[in-house]
mmCIF file of C-alpha atoms in Angstrom:
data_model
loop_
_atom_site.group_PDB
_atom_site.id
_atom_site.type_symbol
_atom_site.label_atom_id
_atom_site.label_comp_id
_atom_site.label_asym_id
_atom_site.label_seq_id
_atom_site.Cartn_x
_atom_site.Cartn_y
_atom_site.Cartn_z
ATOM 1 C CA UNK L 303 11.330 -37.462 -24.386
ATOM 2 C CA UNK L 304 10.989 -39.266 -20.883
ATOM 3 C CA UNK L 305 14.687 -40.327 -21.076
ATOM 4 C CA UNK L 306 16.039 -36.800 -22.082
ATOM 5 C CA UNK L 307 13.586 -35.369 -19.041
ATOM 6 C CA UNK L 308 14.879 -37.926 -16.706
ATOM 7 C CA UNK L 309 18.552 -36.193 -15.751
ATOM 8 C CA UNK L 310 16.945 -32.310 -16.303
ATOM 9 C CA UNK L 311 14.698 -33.355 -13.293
ATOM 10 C CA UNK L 312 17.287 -35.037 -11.045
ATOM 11 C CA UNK L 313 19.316 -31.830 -11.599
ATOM 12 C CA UNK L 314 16.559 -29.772 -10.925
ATOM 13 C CA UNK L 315 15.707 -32.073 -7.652
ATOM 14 C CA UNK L 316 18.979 -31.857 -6.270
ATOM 15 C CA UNK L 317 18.784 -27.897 -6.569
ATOM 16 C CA UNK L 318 15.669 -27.891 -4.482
ATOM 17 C CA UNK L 319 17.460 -30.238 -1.638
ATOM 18 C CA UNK L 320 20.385 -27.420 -1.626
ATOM 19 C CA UNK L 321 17.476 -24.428 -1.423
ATOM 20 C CA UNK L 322 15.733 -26.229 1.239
ATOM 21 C CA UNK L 323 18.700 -26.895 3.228
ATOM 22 C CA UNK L 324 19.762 -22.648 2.753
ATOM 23 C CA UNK L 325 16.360 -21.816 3.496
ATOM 24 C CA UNK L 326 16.678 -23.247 6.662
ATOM 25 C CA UNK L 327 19.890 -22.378 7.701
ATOM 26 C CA UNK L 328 18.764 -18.579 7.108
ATOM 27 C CA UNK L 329 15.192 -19.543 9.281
ATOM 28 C CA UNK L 330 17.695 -20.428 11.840
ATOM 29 C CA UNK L 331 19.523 -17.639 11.632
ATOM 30 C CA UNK L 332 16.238 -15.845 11.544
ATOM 31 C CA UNK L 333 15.014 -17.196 14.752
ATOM 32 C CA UNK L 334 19.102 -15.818 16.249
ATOM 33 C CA UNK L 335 18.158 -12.696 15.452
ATOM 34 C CA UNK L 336 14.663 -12.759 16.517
ATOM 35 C CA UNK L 337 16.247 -13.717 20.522
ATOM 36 C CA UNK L 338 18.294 -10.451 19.980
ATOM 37 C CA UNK L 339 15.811 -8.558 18.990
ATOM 38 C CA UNK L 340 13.740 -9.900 21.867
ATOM 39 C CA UNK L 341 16.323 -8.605 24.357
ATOM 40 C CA UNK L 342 16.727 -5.473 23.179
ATOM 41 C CA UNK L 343 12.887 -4.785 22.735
ATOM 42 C CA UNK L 344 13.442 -4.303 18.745
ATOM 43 C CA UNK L 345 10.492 -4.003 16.368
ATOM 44 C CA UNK L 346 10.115 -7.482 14.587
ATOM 45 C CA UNK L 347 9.350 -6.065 11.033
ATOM 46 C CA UNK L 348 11.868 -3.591 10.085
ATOM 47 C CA UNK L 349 11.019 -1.933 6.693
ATOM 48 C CA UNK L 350 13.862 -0.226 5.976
ATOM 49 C CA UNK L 351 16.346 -3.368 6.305
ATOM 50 C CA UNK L 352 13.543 -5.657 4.079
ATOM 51 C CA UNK L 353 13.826 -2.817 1.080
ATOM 52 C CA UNK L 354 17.620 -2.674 1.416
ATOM 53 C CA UNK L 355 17.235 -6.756 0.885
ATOM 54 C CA UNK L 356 14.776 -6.441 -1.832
ATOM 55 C CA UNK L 357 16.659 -3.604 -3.850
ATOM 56 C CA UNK L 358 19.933 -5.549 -3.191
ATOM 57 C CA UNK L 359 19.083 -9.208 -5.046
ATOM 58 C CA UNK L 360 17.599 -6.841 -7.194
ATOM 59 C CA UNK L 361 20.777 -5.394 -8.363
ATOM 60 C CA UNK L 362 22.632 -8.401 -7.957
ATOM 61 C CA UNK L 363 19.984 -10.621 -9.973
ATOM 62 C CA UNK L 364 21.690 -12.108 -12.839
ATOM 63 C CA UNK L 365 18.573 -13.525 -14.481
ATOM 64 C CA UNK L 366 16.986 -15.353 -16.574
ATOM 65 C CA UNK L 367 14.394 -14.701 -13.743
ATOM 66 C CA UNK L 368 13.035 -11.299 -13.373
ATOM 67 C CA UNK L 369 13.683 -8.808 -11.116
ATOM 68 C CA UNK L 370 9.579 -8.286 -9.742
ATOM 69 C CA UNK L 371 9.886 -12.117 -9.578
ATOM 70 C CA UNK L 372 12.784 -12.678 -7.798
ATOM 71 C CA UNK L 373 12.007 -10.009 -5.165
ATOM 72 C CA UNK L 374 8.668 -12.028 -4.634
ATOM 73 C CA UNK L 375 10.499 -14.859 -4.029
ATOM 74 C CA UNK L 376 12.706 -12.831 -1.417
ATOM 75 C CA UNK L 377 9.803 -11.347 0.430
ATOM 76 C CA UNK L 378 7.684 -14.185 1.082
ATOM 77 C CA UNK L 379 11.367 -15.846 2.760
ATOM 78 C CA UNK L 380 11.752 -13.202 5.049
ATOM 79 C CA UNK L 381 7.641 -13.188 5.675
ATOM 80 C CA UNK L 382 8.006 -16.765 6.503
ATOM 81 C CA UNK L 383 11.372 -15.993 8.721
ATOM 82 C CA UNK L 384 9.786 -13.077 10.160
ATOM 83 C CA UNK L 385 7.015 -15.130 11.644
ATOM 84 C CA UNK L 386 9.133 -17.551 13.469
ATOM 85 C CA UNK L 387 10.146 -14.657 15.457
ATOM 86 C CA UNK L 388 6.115 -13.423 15.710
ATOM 87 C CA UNK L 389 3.364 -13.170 13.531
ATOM 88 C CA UNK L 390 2.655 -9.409 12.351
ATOM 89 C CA UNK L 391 -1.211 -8.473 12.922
ATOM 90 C CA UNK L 392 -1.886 -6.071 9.580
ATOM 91 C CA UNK L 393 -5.391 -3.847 9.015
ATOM 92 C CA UNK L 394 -6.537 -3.780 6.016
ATOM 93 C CA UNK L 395 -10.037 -2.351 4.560
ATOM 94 C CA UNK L 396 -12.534 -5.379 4.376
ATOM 95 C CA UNK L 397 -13.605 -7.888 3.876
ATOM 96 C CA UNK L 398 -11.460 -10.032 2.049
ATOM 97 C CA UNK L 399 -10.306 -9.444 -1.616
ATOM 98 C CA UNK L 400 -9.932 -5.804 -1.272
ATOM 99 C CA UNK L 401 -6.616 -4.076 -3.305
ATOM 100 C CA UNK L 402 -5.605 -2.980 0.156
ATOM 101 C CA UNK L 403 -5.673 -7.062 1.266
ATOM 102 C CA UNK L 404 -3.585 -7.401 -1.609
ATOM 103 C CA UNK L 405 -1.616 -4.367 -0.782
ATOM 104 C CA UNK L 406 -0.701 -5.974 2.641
ATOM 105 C CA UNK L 407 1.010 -8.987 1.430
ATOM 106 C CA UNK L 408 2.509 -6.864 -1.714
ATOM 107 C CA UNK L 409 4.380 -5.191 1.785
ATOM 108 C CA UNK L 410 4.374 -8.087 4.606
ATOM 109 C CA UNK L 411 4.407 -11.354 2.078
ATOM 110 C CA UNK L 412 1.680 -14.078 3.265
ATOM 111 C CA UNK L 413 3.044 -15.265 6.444
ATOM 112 C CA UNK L 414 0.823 -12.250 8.373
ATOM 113 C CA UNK L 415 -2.422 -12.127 10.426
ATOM 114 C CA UNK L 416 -4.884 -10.212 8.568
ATOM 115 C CA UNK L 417 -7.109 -8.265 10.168
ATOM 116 C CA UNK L 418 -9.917 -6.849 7.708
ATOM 117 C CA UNK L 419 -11.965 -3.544 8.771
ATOM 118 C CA UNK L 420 -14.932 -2.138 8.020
ATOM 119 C CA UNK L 421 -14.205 1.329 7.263
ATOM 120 C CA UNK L 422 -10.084 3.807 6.573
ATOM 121 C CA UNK L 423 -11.754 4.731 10.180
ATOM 122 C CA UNK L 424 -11.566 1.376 11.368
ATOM 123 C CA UNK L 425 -7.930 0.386 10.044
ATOM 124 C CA UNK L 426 -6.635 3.417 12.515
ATOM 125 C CA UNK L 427 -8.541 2.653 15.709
ATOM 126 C CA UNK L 428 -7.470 -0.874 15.575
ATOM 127 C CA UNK L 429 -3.850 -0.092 15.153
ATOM 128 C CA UNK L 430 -3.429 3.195 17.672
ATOM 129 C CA UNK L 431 -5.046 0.564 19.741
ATOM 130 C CA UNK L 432 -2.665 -2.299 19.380
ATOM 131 C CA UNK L 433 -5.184 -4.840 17.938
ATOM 132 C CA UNK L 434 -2.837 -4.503 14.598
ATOM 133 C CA UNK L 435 0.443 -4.157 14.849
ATOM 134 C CA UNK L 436 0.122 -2.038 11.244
ATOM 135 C CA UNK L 437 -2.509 -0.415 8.990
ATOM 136 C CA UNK L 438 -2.419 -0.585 5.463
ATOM 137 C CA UNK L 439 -4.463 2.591 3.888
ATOM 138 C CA UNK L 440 -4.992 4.094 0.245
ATOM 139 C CA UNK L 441 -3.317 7.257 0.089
ATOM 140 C CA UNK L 442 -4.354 7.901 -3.497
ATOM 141 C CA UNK L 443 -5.234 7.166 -6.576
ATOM 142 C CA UNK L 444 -3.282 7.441 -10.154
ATOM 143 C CA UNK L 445 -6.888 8.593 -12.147
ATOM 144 C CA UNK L 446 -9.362 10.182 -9.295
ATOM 145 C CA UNK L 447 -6.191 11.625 -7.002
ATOM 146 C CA UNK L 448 -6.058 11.553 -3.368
ATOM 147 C CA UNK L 449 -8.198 9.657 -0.672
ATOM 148 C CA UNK L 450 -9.437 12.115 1.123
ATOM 149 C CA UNK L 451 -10.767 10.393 4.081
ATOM 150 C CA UNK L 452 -7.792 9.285 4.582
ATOM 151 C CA UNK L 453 -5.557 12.440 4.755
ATOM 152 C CA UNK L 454 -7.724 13.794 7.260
ATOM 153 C CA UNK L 455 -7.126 10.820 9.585
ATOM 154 C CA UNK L 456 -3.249 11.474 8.980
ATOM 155 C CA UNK L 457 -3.316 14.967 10.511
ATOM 156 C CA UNK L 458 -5.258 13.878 13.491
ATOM 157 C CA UNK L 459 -3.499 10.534 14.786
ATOM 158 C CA UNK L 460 -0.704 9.434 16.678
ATOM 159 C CA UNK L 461 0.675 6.657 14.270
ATOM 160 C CA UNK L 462 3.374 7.044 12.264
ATOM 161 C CA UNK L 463 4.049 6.020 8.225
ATOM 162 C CA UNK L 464 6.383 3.957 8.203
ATOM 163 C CA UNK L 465 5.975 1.960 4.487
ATOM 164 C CA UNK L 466 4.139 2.968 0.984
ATOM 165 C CA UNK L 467 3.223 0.244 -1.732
ATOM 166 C CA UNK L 468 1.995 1.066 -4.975
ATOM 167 C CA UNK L 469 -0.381 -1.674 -6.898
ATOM 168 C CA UNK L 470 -1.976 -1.834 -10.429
ATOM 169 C CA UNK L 471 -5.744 -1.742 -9.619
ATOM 170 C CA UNK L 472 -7.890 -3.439 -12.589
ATOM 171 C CA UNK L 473 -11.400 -3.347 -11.938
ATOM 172 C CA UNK L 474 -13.880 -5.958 -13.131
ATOM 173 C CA UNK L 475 -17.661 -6.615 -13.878
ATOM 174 C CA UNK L 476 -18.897 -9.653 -12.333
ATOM 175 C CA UNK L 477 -21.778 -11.665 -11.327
ATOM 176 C CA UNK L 478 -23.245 -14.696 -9.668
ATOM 177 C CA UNK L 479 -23.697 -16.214 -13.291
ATOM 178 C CA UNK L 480 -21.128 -14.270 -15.241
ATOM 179 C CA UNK L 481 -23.912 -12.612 -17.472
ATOM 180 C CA UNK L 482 -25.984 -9.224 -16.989
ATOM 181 C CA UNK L 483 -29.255 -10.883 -17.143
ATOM 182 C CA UNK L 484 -31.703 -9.686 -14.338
ATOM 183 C CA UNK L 485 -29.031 -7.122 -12.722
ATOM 184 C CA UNK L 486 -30.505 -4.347 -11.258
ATOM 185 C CA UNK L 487 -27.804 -2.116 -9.732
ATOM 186 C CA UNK L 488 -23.947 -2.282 -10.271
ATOM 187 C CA UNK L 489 -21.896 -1.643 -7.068
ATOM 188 C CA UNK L 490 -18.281 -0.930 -5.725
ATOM 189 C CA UNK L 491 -16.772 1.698 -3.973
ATOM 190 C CA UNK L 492 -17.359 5.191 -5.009
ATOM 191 C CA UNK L 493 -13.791 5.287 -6.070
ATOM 192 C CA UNK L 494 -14.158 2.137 -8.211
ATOM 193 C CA UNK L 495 -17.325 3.803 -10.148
ATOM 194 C CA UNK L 496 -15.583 6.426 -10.396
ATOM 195 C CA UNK L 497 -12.444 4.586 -12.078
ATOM 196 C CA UNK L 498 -14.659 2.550 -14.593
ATOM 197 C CA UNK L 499 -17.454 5.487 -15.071
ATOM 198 C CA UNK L 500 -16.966 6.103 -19.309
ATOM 199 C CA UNK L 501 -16.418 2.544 -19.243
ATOM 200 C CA UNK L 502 -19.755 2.110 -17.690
ATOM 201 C CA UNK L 503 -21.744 5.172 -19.385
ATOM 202 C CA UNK L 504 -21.093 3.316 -22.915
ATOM 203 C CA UNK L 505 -21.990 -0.493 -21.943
ATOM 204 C CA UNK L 506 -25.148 0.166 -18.851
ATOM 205 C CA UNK L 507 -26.015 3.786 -18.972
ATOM 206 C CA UNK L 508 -29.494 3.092 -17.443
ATOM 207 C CA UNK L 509 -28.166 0.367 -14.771
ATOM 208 C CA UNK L 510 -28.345 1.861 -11.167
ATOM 209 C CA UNK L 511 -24.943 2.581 -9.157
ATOM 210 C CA UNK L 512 -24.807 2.479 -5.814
ATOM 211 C CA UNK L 513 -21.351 3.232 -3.969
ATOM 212 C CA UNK L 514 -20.599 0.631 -0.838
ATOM 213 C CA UNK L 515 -17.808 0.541 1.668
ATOM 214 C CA UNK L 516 -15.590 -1.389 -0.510
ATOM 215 C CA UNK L 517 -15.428 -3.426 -3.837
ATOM 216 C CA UNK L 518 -15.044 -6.692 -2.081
ATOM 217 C CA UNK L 519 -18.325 -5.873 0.158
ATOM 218 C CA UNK L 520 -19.803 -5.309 -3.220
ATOM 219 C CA UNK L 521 -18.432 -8.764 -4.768
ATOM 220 C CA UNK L 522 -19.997 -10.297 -1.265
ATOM 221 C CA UNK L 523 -23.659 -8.654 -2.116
ATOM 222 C CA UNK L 524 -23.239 -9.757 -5.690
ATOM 223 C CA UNK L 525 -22.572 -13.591 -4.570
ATOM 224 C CA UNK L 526 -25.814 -13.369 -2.421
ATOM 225 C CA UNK L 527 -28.257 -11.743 -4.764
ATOM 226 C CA UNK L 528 -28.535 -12.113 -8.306
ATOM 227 C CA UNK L 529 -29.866 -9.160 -9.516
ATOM 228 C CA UNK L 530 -26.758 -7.519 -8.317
ATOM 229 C CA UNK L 531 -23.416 -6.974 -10.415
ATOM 230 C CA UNK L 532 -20.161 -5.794 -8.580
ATOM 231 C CA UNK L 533 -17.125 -4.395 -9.994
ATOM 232 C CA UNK L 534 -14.152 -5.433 -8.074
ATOM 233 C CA UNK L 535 -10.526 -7.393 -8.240
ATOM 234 C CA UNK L 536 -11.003 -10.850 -9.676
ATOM 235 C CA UNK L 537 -9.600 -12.158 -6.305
ATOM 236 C CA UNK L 538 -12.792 -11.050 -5.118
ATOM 237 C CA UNK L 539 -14.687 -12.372 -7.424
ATOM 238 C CA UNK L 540 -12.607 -15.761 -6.535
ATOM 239 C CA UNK L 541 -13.487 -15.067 -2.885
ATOM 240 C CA UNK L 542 -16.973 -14.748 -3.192
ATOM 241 C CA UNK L 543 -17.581 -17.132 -6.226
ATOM 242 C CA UNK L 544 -18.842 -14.929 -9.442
ATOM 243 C CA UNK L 545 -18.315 -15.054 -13.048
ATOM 244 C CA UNK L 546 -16.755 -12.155 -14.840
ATOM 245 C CA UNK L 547 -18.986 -10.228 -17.445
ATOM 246 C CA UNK L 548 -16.204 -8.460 -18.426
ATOM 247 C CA UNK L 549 -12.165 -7.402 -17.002
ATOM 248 C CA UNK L 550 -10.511 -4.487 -17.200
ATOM 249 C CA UNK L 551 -12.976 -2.208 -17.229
ATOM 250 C CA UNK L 552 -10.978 0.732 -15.338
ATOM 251 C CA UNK L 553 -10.971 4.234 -17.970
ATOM 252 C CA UNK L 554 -7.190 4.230 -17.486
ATOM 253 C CA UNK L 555 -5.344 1.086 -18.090
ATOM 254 C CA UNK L 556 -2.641 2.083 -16.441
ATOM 255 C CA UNK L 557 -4.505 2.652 -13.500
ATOM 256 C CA UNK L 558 -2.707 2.860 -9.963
ATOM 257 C CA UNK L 559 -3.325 2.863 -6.126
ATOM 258 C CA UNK L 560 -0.692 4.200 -3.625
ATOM 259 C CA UNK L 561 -0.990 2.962 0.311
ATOM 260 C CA UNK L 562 0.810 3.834 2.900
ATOM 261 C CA UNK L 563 1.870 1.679 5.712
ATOM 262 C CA UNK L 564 1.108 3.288 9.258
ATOM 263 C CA UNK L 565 1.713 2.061 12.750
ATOM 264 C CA UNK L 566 4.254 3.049 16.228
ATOM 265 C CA UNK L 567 7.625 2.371 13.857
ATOM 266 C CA UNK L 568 9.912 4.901 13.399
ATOM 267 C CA UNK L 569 12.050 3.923 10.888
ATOM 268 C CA UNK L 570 15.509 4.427 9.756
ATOM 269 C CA UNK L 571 17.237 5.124 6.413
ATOM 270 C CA UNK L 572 17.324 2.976 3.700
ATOM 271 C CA UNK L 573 19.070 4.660 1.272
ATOM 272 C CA UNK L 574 16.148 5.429 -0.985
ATOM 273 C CA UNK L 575 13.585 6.886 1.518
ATOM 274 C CA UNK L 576 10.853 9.538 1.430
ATOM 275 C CA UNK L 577 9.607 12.104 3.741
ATOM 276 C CA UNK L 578 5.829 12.700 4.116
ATOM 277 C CA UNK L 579 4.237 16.223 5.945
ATOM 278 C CA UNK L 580 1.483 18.654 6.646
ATOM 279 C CA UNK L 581 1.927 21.706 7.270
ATOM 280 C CA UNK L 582 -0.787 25.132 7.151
ATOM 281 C CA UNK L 583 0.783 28.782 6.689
ATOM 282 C CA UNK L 584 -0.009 31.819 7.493
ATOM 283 C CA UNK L 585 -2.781 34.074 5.822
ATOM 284 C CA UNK L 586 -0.584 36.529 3.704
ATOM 285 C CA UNK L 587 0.468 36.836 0.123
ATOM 286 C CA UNK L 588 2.887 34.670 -0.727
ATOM 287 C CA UNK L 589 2.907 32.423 2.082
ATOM 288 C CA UNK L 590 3.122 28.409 0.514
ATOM 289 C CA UNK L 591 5.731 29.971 -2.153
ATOM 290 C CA UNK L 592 8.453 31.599 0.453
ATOM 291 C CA UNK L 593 7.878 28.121 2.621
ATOM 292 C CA UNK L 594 8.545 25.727 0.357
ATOM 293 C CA UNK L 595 11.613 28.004 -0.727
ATOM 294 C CA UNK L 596 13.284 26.477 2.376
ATOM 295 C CA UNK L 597 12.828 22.961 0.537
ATOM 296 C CA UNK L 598 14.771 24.368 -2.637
ATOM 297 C CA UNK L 599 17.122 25.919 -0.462
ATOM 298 C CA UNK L 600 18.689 22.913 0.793
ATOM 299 C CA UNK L 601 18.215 20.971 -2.151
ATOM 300 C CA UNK L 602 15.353 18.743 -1.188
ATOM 301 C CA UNK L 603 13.194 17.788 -3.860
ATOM 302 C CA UNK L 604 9.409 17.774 -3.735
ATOM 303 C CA UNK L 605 7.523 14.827 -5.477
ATOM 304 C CA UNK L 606 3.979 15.510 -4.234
ATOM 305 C CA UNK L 607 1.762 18.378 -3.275
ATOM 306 C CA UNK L 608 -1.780 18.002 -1.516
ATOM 307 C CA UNK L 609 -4.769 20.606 -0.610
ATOM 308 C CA UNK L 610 -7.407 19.625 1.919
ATOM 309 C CA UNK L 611 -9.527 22.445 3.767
ATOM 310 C CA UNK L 612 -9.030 22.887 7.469
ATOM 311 C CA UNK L 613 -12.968 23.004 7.978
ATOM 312 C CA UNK L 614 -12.500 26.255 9.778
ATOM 313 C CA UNK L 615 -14.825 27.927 8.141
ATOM 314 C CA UNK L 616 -12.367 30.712 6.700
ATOM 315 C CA UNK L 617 -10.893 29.301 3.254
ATOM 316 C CA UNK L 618 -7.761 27.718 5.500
ATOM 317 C CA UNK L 619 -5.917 24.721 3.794
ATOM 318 C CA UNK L 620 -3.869 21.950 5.118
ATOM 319 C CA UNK L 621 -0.819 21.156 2.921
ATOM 320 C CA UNK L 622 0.509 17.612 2.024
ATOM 321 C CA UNK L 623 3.845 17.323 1.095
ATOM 322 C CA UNK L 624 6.163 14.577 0.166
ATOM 323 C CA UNK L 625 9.707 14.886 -0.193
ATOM 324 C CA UNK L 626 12.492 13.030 -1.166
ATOM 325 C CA UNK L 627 14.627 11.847 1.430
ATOM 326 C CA UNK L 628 15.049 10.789 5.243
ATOM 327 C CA UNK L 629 14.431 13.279 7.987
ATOM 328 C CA UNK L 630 18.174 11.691 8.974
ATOM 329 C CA UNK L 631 19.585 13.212 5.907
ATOM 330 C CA UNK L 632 21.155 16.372 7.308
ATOM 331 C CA UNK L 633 19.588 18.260 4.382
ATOM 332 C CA UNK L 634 16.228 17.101 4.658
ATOM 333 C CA UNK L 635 16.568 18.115 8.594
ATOM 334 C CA UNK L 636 17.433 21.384 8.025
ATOM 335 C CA UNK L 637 15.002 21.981 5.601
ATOM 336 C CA UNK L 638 12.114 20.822 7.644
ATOM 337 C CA UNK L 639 13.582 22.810 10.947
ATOM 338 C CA UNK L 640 12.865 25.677 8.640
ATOM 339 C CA UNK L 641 9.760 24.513 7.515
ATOM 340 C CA UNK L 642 8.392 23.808 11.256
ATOM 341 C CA UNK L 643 9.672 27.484 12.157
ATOM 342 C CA UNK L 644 8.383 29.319 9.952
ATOM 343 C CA UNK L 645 4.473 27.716 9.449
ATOM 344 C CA UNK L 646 1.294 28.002 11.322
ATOM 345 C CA UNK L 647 1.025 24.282 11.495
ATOM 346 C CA UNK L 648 4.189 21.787 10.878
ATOM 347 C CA UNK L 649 3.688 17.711 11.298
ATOM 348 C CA UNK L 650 6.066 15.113 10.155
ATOM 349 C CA UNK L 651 3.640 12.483 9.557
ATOM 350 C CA UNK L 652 6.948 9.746 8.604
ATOM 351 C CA UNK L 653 9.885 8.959 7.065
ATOM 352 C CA UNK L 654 10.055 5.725 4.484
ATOM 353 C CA UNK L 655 11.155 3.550 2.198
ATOM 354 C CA UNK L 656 10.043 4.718 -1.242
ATOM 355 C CA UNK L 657 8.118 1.508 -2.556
ATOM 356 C CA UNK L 658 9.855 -0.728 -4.969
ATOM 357 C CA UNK L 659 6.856 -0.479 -7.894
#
């Protein structure tokens, strides 16, 4: 066995000497662009170029490796590259082993400075302030819908979306000692209960729940005290050292959580880009049907439609829309020049590229 081994690995040895060398002659090149980018004041992390990359080796992938894989590969190079020219400062919702930590480095790769919040609130003062250099948010989810918090924080701030990523979220039950003995209370975020709540109803139907700011917060509680379980991601159960009672406890197993990416960037096309807006109308018959007319009109296609009170007091209703394309595309602009005429309350809140999951 050893001798027929013995040339496979010298093969496969030499092959790493050759990817080592490439990877840094691109690092190099890297670090080229970086001093161009320096004297021209361009953003360091450009979205739209990194999902042309990813969709390209994509397409050009030959296999036997995956595609999911081999874009992994590809975006932890160009994380690592990216930070020789400067290290990207991301928000997240904390502490660490949250889906949105994992979201971050599904978007930036590793080679980031995390920067873990306490609250959705948190994620957007630090970046409208500059501490962060981007947010990373939940937008909304594939079994309880949208994050409402969230939405509400898009109509009022300055930033801009600029990236989405979509992750599978599986929830699981875990404690200090990997059993239910002695628990008292399960907790997560309300979302998270909410995910796993038939699941929960059949198995501990007369355990307390108690909602926290964030499954990893309640993986941190649940390392401290015994007598509480947590239902989180098992990297937070890594994290903060418990056993797992049980995995996969989310009611839908195909269970899904959509972020967005939000910061200053204003990004251009990619090729395969979507268009995100709010937008109120005025208080007649009618009124949301003969708007988004103006979308069909032009041939724009709509791929998601949100309700969230104004909290006027009068039954008034913001409208989230996302569309398909760039607000580049000449159709998509005139579209949304109609749009912004003709409603009580138009805001492009960015233009993206769609995620690749």
């Amino acid at each position: 066995m050893t001798d027929k081994l013995k040339p496979l690995r010298e093969k496969i040895d030499a092959i790493d000497a050759q990817i080592l060398e490439l990877l840094n002659q691109r690092a190099q090149v890297a670090q080229e662009v970086g001093h161009v980018k320096a004297e021209t004041m361009a953003p360091v992390f450009r979205p739209e170029r990194e999902a042309q990359v990813l969709r390209g080796v994509a397409e050009r992938n030959p296999g036997p490796m995956g595609n999911i894989e081999v874009q992994t590969i590809f975006r932890e190079i160009m994380s690592a590259c990216r930070a020789l020219e400067k290290r990207v400062t991301v928000a997240y919702l904390g502490p660490a082993g949250t889906f949105s930590e994992q979201a971050v480095y599904q978007q930036f790769g590793t080679a980031v400075e995390g920067l873990p919040c306490a609250s959705i609130d948190e994620v957007f003062r630090a970046t409208e302030a500059g501490t962060a250099d981007f947010g990373v948010v939940p937008v909304e989810n594939s079994s309880e819908g949208a994050i409402n918090r969230t939405l509400d924080l898009m109509l009022q701030t300055s930033l801009t979306i600029s990236g989405e990523v979509a992750i599978a979220v599986h929830h699981s039950l875990m404690t200090r000692t990997g059993s239910m003995d002695g628990v008292k209370v399960i907790c997560a975020h309300s979302q998270a209960l909410a995910q796993c709540q038939v699941w929960l109803n059949l198995n501990y139907p007369n355990i307390e729940r108690r909602a926290v700011a964030s499954n990893a917060e309640a993986a941190r509680m649940a390392g401290e005290d015994g007598s509480i379980a947590a239902i989180a991601s098992e990297l937070a159960g890594t994290q903060y050292k418990l056993g797992v009672v049980k995995g996969h406890i989310q009611d839908d197993p195909h269970n899904r959580t959509r972020f967005a990416v939000v910061g200053q960037l204003q990004t251009n096309p990619s090729g395969k880009d979507q268009t995100s807006i709010v937008l109120a109308v005025p208080n007649k018959a009618g009124a949301v049907y003969q708007l988004l007319a103006h979308l069909a009109k032009h041939g724009v296609s709509m791929t998601r439609f949100e309700s969230r009170p104004a909290r006027m007091g009068t039954w008034e209703y913001y409208f989230y829309v996302d569309i398909e394309g760039h607000v580049h595309n000449p159709s998509v602009s005139k579209a949304l020049a109609e749009l912004k005429d003709n409603a009580a309350f138009f805001k492009v809140l960015g233009s993206y590229p769609t995620s690749l999951n």
